[in-house]
PDB file of C-alpha atoms in Angstrom:
ATOM      1  CA  MET A  28       5.499  -9.931  -2.681  1.00  0.00           C
ATOM      2  CA  LYS A  29       5.702  -8.104   0.651  1.00  0.00           C
ATOM      3  CA  ILE A  30       2.884  -5.569   0.777  1.00  0.00           C
ATOM      4  CA  PHE A  31       2.077  -2.886   3.321  1.00  0.00           C
ATOM      5  CA  LEU A  32      -1.631  -2.027   3.368  1.00  0.00           C
ATOM      6  CA  SER A  33      -2.244   1.510   4.646  1.00  0.00           C
ATOM      7  CA  TYR A  34      -5.802   2.581   5.446  1.00  0.00           C
ATOM      8  CA  ALA A  35      -7.829   4.705   7.855  1.00  0.00           C
ATOM      9  CA  SER A  36      -9.522   2.721  10.617  1.00  0.00           C
ATOM     10  CA  GLN A  37     -12.934   3.844   9.313  1.00  0.00           C
ATOM     11  CA  ASP A  38     -12.152   1.950   6.076  1.00  0.00           C
ATOM     12  CA  ARG A  39     -11.273  -1.306   7.822  1.00  0.00           C
ATOM     13  CA  GLU A  40     -14.008  -3.406   6.179  1.00  0.00           C
ATOM     14  CA  VAL A  41     -12.856  -2.736   2.623  1.00  0.00           C
ATOM     15  CA  ALA A  42      -9.232  -3.086   3.777  1.00  0.00           C
ATOM     16  CA  LYS A  43     -10.066  -6.541   5.190  1.00  0.00           C
ATOM     17  CA  SER A  44     -11.495  -7.584   1.819  1.00  0.00           C
ATOM     18  CA  ILE A  45      -8.403  -6.334   0.007  1.00  0.00           C
ATOM     19  CA  HIS A  46      -6.196  -8.095   2.567  1.00  0.00           C
ATOM     20  CA  ARG A  47      -7.989 -11.402   1.930  1.00  0.00           C
ATOM     21  CA  ALA A  48      -7.753 -11.014  -1.853  1.00  0.00           C
ATOM     22  CA  LEU A  49      -4.011 -10.371  -1.684  1.00  0.00           C
ATOM     23  CA  LEU A  50      -3.413 -13.263   0.716  1.00  0.00           C
ATOM     24  CA  GLU A  51      -5.262 -15.554  -1.711  1.00  0.00           C
ATOM     25  CA  GLN A  52      -2.746 -14.534  -4.387  1.00  0.00           C
ATOM     26  CA  GLY A  53       0.070 -15.635  -2.071  1.00  0.00           C
ATOM     27  CA  HIS A  54       1.328 -12.235  -0.985  1.00  0.00           C
ATOM     28  CA  ASP A  55       2.734 -11.431   2.450  1.00  0.00           C
ATOM     29  CA  VAL A  56       0.475  -8.545   3.509  1.00  0.00           C
ATOM     30  CA  PHE A  57       1.037  -6.428   6.616  1.00  0.00           C
ATOM     31  CA  PHE A  58      -2.350  -5.764   8.193  1.00  0.00           C
ATOM     32  CA  ASP A  59      -1.909  -3.644  11.304  1.00  0.00           C
ATOM     33  CA  ARG A  60      -3.986  -5.187  14.090  1.00  0.00           C
ATOM     34  CA  GLU A  61      -3.163  -8.731  13.040  1.00  0.00           C
ATOM     35  CA  ASP A  62       0.562  -8.153  12.517  1.00  0.00           C
ATOM     36  CA  LEU A  63       1.547  -5.728  15.274  1.00  0.00           C
ATOM     37  CA  LEU A  64       3.237  -7.629  18.059  1.00  0.00           C
ATOM     38  CA  PRO A  65       2.007  -7.008  21.606  1.00  0.00           C
ATOM     39  CA  GLY A  66       4.454  -5.165  23.811  1.00  0.00           C
ATOM     40  CA  GLU A  67       6.435  -3.586  20.962  1.00  0.00           C
ATOM     41  CA  GLU A  68       6.470   0.040  19.901  1.00  0.00           C
ATOM     42  CA  PHE A  69       4.152   0.036  16.923  1.00  0.00           C
ATOM     43  CA  HIS A  70       5.768   3.119  15.329  1.00  0.00           C
ATOM     44  CA  ILE A  71       9.067   1.270  14.989  1.00  0.00           C
ATOM     45  CA  GLN A  72       7.483  -1.918  13.693  1.00  0.00           C
ATOM     46  CA  ILE A  73       5.404  -0.016  11.132  1.00  0.00           C
ATOM     47  CA  ARG A  74       8.437   1.939   9.891  1.00  0.00           C
ATOM     48  CA  LYS A  75      10.540  -1.214   9.537  1.00  0.00           C
ATOM     49  CA  THR A  76       7.736  -3.063   7.756  1.00  0.00           C
ATOM     50  CA  ILE A  77       7.191  -0.221   5.276  1.00  0.00           C
ATOM     51  CA  GLU A  78      10.934  -0.024   4.604  1.00  0.00           C
ATOM     52  CA  ARG A  79      11.071  -3.786   3.873  1.00  0.00           C
ATOM     53  CA  SER A  80       7.947  -3.843   1.693  1.00  0.00           C
ATOM     54  CA  ASP A  81       7.994  -4.363  -2.057  1.00  0.00           C
ATOM     55  CA  LEU A  82       4.727  -2.475  -2.476  1.00  0.00           C
ATOM     56  CA  PHE A  83       2.917   0.182  -0.447  1.00  0.00           C
ATOM     57  CA  VAL A  84      -0.863   0.154  -1.024  1.00  0.00           C
ATOM     58  CA  PHE A  85      -2.448   3.413   0.152  1.00  0.00           C
ATOM     59  CA  LEU A  86      -6.247   3.415   0.449  1.00  0.00           C
ATOM     60  CA  ILE A  87      -7.424   6.957  -0.166  1.00  0.00           C
ATOM     61  CA  SER A  88     -10.553   8.278   1.511  1.00  0.00           C
ATOM     62  CA  GLU A  89     -11.498  11.490   3.276  1.00  0.00           C
ATOM     63  CA  ASN A  90     -10.495   9.757   6.532  1.00  0.00           C
ATOM     64  CA  ALA A  91      -7.074   8.664   5.249  1.00  0.00           C
ATOM     65  CA  ILE A  92      -6.091  12.159   4.140  1.00  0.00           C
ATOM     66  CA  ASP A  93      -7.533  13.968   7.144  1.00  0.00           C
ATOM     67  CA  ALA A  94      -4.908  15.983   9.009  1.00  0.00           C
ATOM     68  CA  GLY A  95      -3.822  13.937  11.996  1.00  0.00           C
ATOM     69  CA  SER A  96      -4.559  10.578  10.350  1.00  0.00           C
ATOM     70  CA  TYR A  97      -1.837   8.020  11.007  1.00  0.00           C
ATOM     71  CA  THR A  98      -2.032   6.965   7.360  1.00  0.00           C
ATOM     72  CA  LEU A  99      -0.318  10.243   6.453  1.00  0.00           C
ATOM     73  CA  ASN A 100       2.610   9.231   8.700  1.00  0.00           C
ATOM     74  CA  GLU A 101       2.763   5.873   6.913  1.00  0.00           C
ATOM     75  CA  LEU A 102       2.710   7.590   3.504  1.00  0.00           C
ATOM     76  CA  GLU A 103       5.534   9.900   4.597  1.00  0.00           C
ATOM     77  CA  ILE A 104       7.634   6.907   5.695  1.00  0.00           C
ATOM     78  CA  ALA A 105       6.944   5.240   2.334  1.00  0.00           C
ATOM     79  CA  GLU A 106       7.953   8.380   0.465  1.00  0.00           C
ATOM     80  CA  LYS A 107      11.260   8.517   2.339  1.00  0.00           C
ATOM     81  CA  SER A 108      12.054   4.818   2.025  1.00  0.00           C
ATOM     82  CA  LEU A 109      10.944   3.865  -1.493  1.00  0.00           C
ATOM     83  CA  ARG A 110      13.597   4.379  -4.159  1.00  0.00           C
ATOM     84  CA  GLN A 111      10.881   5.311  -6.620  1.00  0.00           C
ATOM     85  CA  ALA A 112       7.094   5.475  -6.584  1.00  0.00           C
ATOM     86  CA  SER A 113       6.512   3.683  -9.876  1.00  0.00           C
ATOM     87  CA  GLY A 114       5.901  -0.005  -9.232  1.00  0.00           C
ATOM     88  CA  ARG A 115       6.281   0.467  -5.482  1.00  0.00           C
ATOM     89  CA  LEU A 116       3.270   2.662  -4.635  1.00  0.00           C
ATOM     90  CA  LEU A 117      -0.336   1.791  -5.409  1.00  0.00           C
ATOM     91  CA  PRO A 118      -2.738   4.578  -4.384  1.00  0.00           C
ATOM     92  CA  VAL A 119      -6.338   3.342  -4.397  1.00  0.00           C
ATOM     93  CA  LEU A 120      -9.228   5.797  -4.431  1.00  0.00           C
ATOM     94  CA  LEU A 121     -11.985   4.329  -2.262  1.00  0.00           C
ATOM     95  CA  ARG A 122     -14.347   7.265  -2.610  1.00  0.00           C
ATOM     96  CA  PRO A 123     -14.116  10.542  -4.508  1.00  0.00           C
ATOM     97  CA  VAL A 124     -12.093  13.219  -2.733  1.00  0.00           C
ATOM     98  CA  PRO A 125     -10.904  16.548  -4.139  1.00  0.00           C
ATOM     99  CA  PHE A 126      -7.743  15.851  -6.138  1.00  0.00           C
ATOM    100  CA  ASP A 127      -5.915  18.813  -4.619  1.00  0.00           C
ATOM    101  CA  GLN A 128      -6.369  17.289  -1.148  1.00  0.00           C
ATOM    102  CA  ILE A 129      -4.602  14.050  -2.065  1.00  0.00           C
ATOM    103  CA  PRO A 130      -0.982  14.091  -0.858  1.00  0.00           C
ATOM    104  CA  THR A 131       1.527  14.886  -3.605  1.00  0.00           C
ATOM    105  CA  PHE A 132       3.401  11.597  -3.241  1.00  0.00           C
ATOM    106  CA  ALA A 133       0.187   9.604  -3.679  1.00  0.00           C
ATOM    107  CA  LYS A 134      -0.487  11.565  -6.884  1.00  0.00           C
ATOM    108  CA  SER A 135       3.005  10.877  -8.259  1.00  0.00           C
ATOM    109  CA  VAL A 136       1.656   7.709  -9.928  1.00  0.00           C
ATOM    110  CA  THR A 137      -1.715   6.929 -11.475  1.00  0.00           C
ATOM    111  CA  LEU A 138      -4.481   6.453  -8.913  1.00  0.00           C
ATOM    112  CA  LEU A 139      -6.405   3.193  -9.075  1.00  0.00           C
ATOM    113  CA  GLN A 140     -10.138   3.881  -9.374  1.00  0.00           C
ATOM    114  CA  SER A 141     -12.713   1.173  -9.859  1.00  0.00           C
ATOM    115  CA  PRO A 142     -16.424   1.485 -10.573  1.00  0.00           C
ATOM    116  CA  GLY A 143     -16.771  -2.165  -9.534  1.00  0.00           C
ATOM    117  CA  SER A 144     -15.184  -4.324  -6.870  1.00  0.00           C
ATOM    118  CA  ILE A 145     -12.295  -2.480  -5.257  1.00  0.00           C
ATOM    119  CA  PRO A 146     -10.712  -5.653  -3.788  1.00  0.00           C
ATOM    120  CA  ALA A 147     -10.781  -7.305  -7.240  1.00  0.00           C
ATOM    121  CA  ALA A 148      -9.299  -4.195  -8.869  1.00  0.00           C
ATOM    122  CA  VAL A 149      -6.512  -4.019  -6.282  1.00  0.00           C
ATOM    123  CA  ALA A 150      -5.751  -7.741  -6.659  1.00  0.00           C
ATOM    124  CA  ASP A 151      -5.562  -7.327 -10.439  1.00  0.00           C
ATOM    125  CA  ALA A 152      -3.330  -4.240 -10.199  1.00  0.00           C
ATOM    126  CA  VAL A 153      -0.985  -5.970  -7.746  1.00  0.00           C
ATOM    127  CA  SER A 154      -0.807  -8.994 -10.046  1.00  0.00           C
ATOM    128  CA  ARG A 155       0.160  -6.750 -12.983  1.00  0.00           C
ATOM    129  CA  ILE A 156       2.792  -4.952 -10.880  1.00  0.00           C
ATOM    130  CA  GLU A 157       4.228  -8.295  -9.792  1.00  0.00           C
ATOM    131  CA  ARG A 158       4.381  -9.604 -13.402  1.00  0.00           C
ATOM    132  CA  LYS A 159       6.116  -6.434 -14.555  1.00  0.00           C
ATOM    133  CA  ARG A 160       8.624  -6.737 -11.707  1.00  0.00           C
ATOM    134  CA  ARG A 161       9.336 -10.393 -12.585  1.00  0.00           C
ATOM    135  CA  ARG A 162       9.860  -9.555 -16.266  1.00  0.00           C
ATOM    136  CA  ALA A 163      12.305  -6.805 -15.280  1.00  0.00           C
ATOM    137  CA  LEU A 164      14.234  -9.228 -13.053  1.00  0.00           C
ATOM    138  CA  VAL A 165      14.415 -11.847 -15.822  1.00  0.00           C
ATOM    139  CA  TRP A 166      15.490  -9.197 -18.315  1.00  0.00           C
ATOM    140  CA  LYS A 167      18.214  -8.032 -15.966  1.00  0.00           C
ATOM    141  CA  ALA A 168      19.331 -11.632 -15.275  1.00  0.00           C
ATOM    142  CA  VAL A 169      19.773 -12.387 -18.986  1.00  0.00           C
ATOM    143  CA  GLY A 170      21.864  -9.286 -19.512  1.00  0.00           C
ATOM    144  CA  GLY A 171      19.295  -6.752 -20.619  1.00  0.00           C
ATOM    145  CA  THR A 172      19.965  -3.128 -19.916  1.00  0.00           C
TER     146      THR A 172
END
């Protein structure tokens, strides 16, 4: 699956762990500093990558939802480009933040919260989303409605 991983720079360490876990599952994961090409306008590349992604993973922290955070731009692009949030958006709560401060689009599906390993929880959730997507494709291919 093509996955866009959106996170605030202050949360880079946990994002790196999630990135590794998803790569180990065989996913194609966009990870900003490693995937942005030198000499290209990053805004354009980020927009195109989000639009082509199967899943948008949004890591929620006080830094990610802070006014002026670039992650809010990424979330807005995802909201405009995804046909639906269900099965295409995975909001992950890294640390508790007031629910009313979480962007509406991120709250349009159930937030992933884990008392244990966040990278393991994200990898498991992505695996379940992928299985559900595959079942839907098989169902459609065999003539299901």
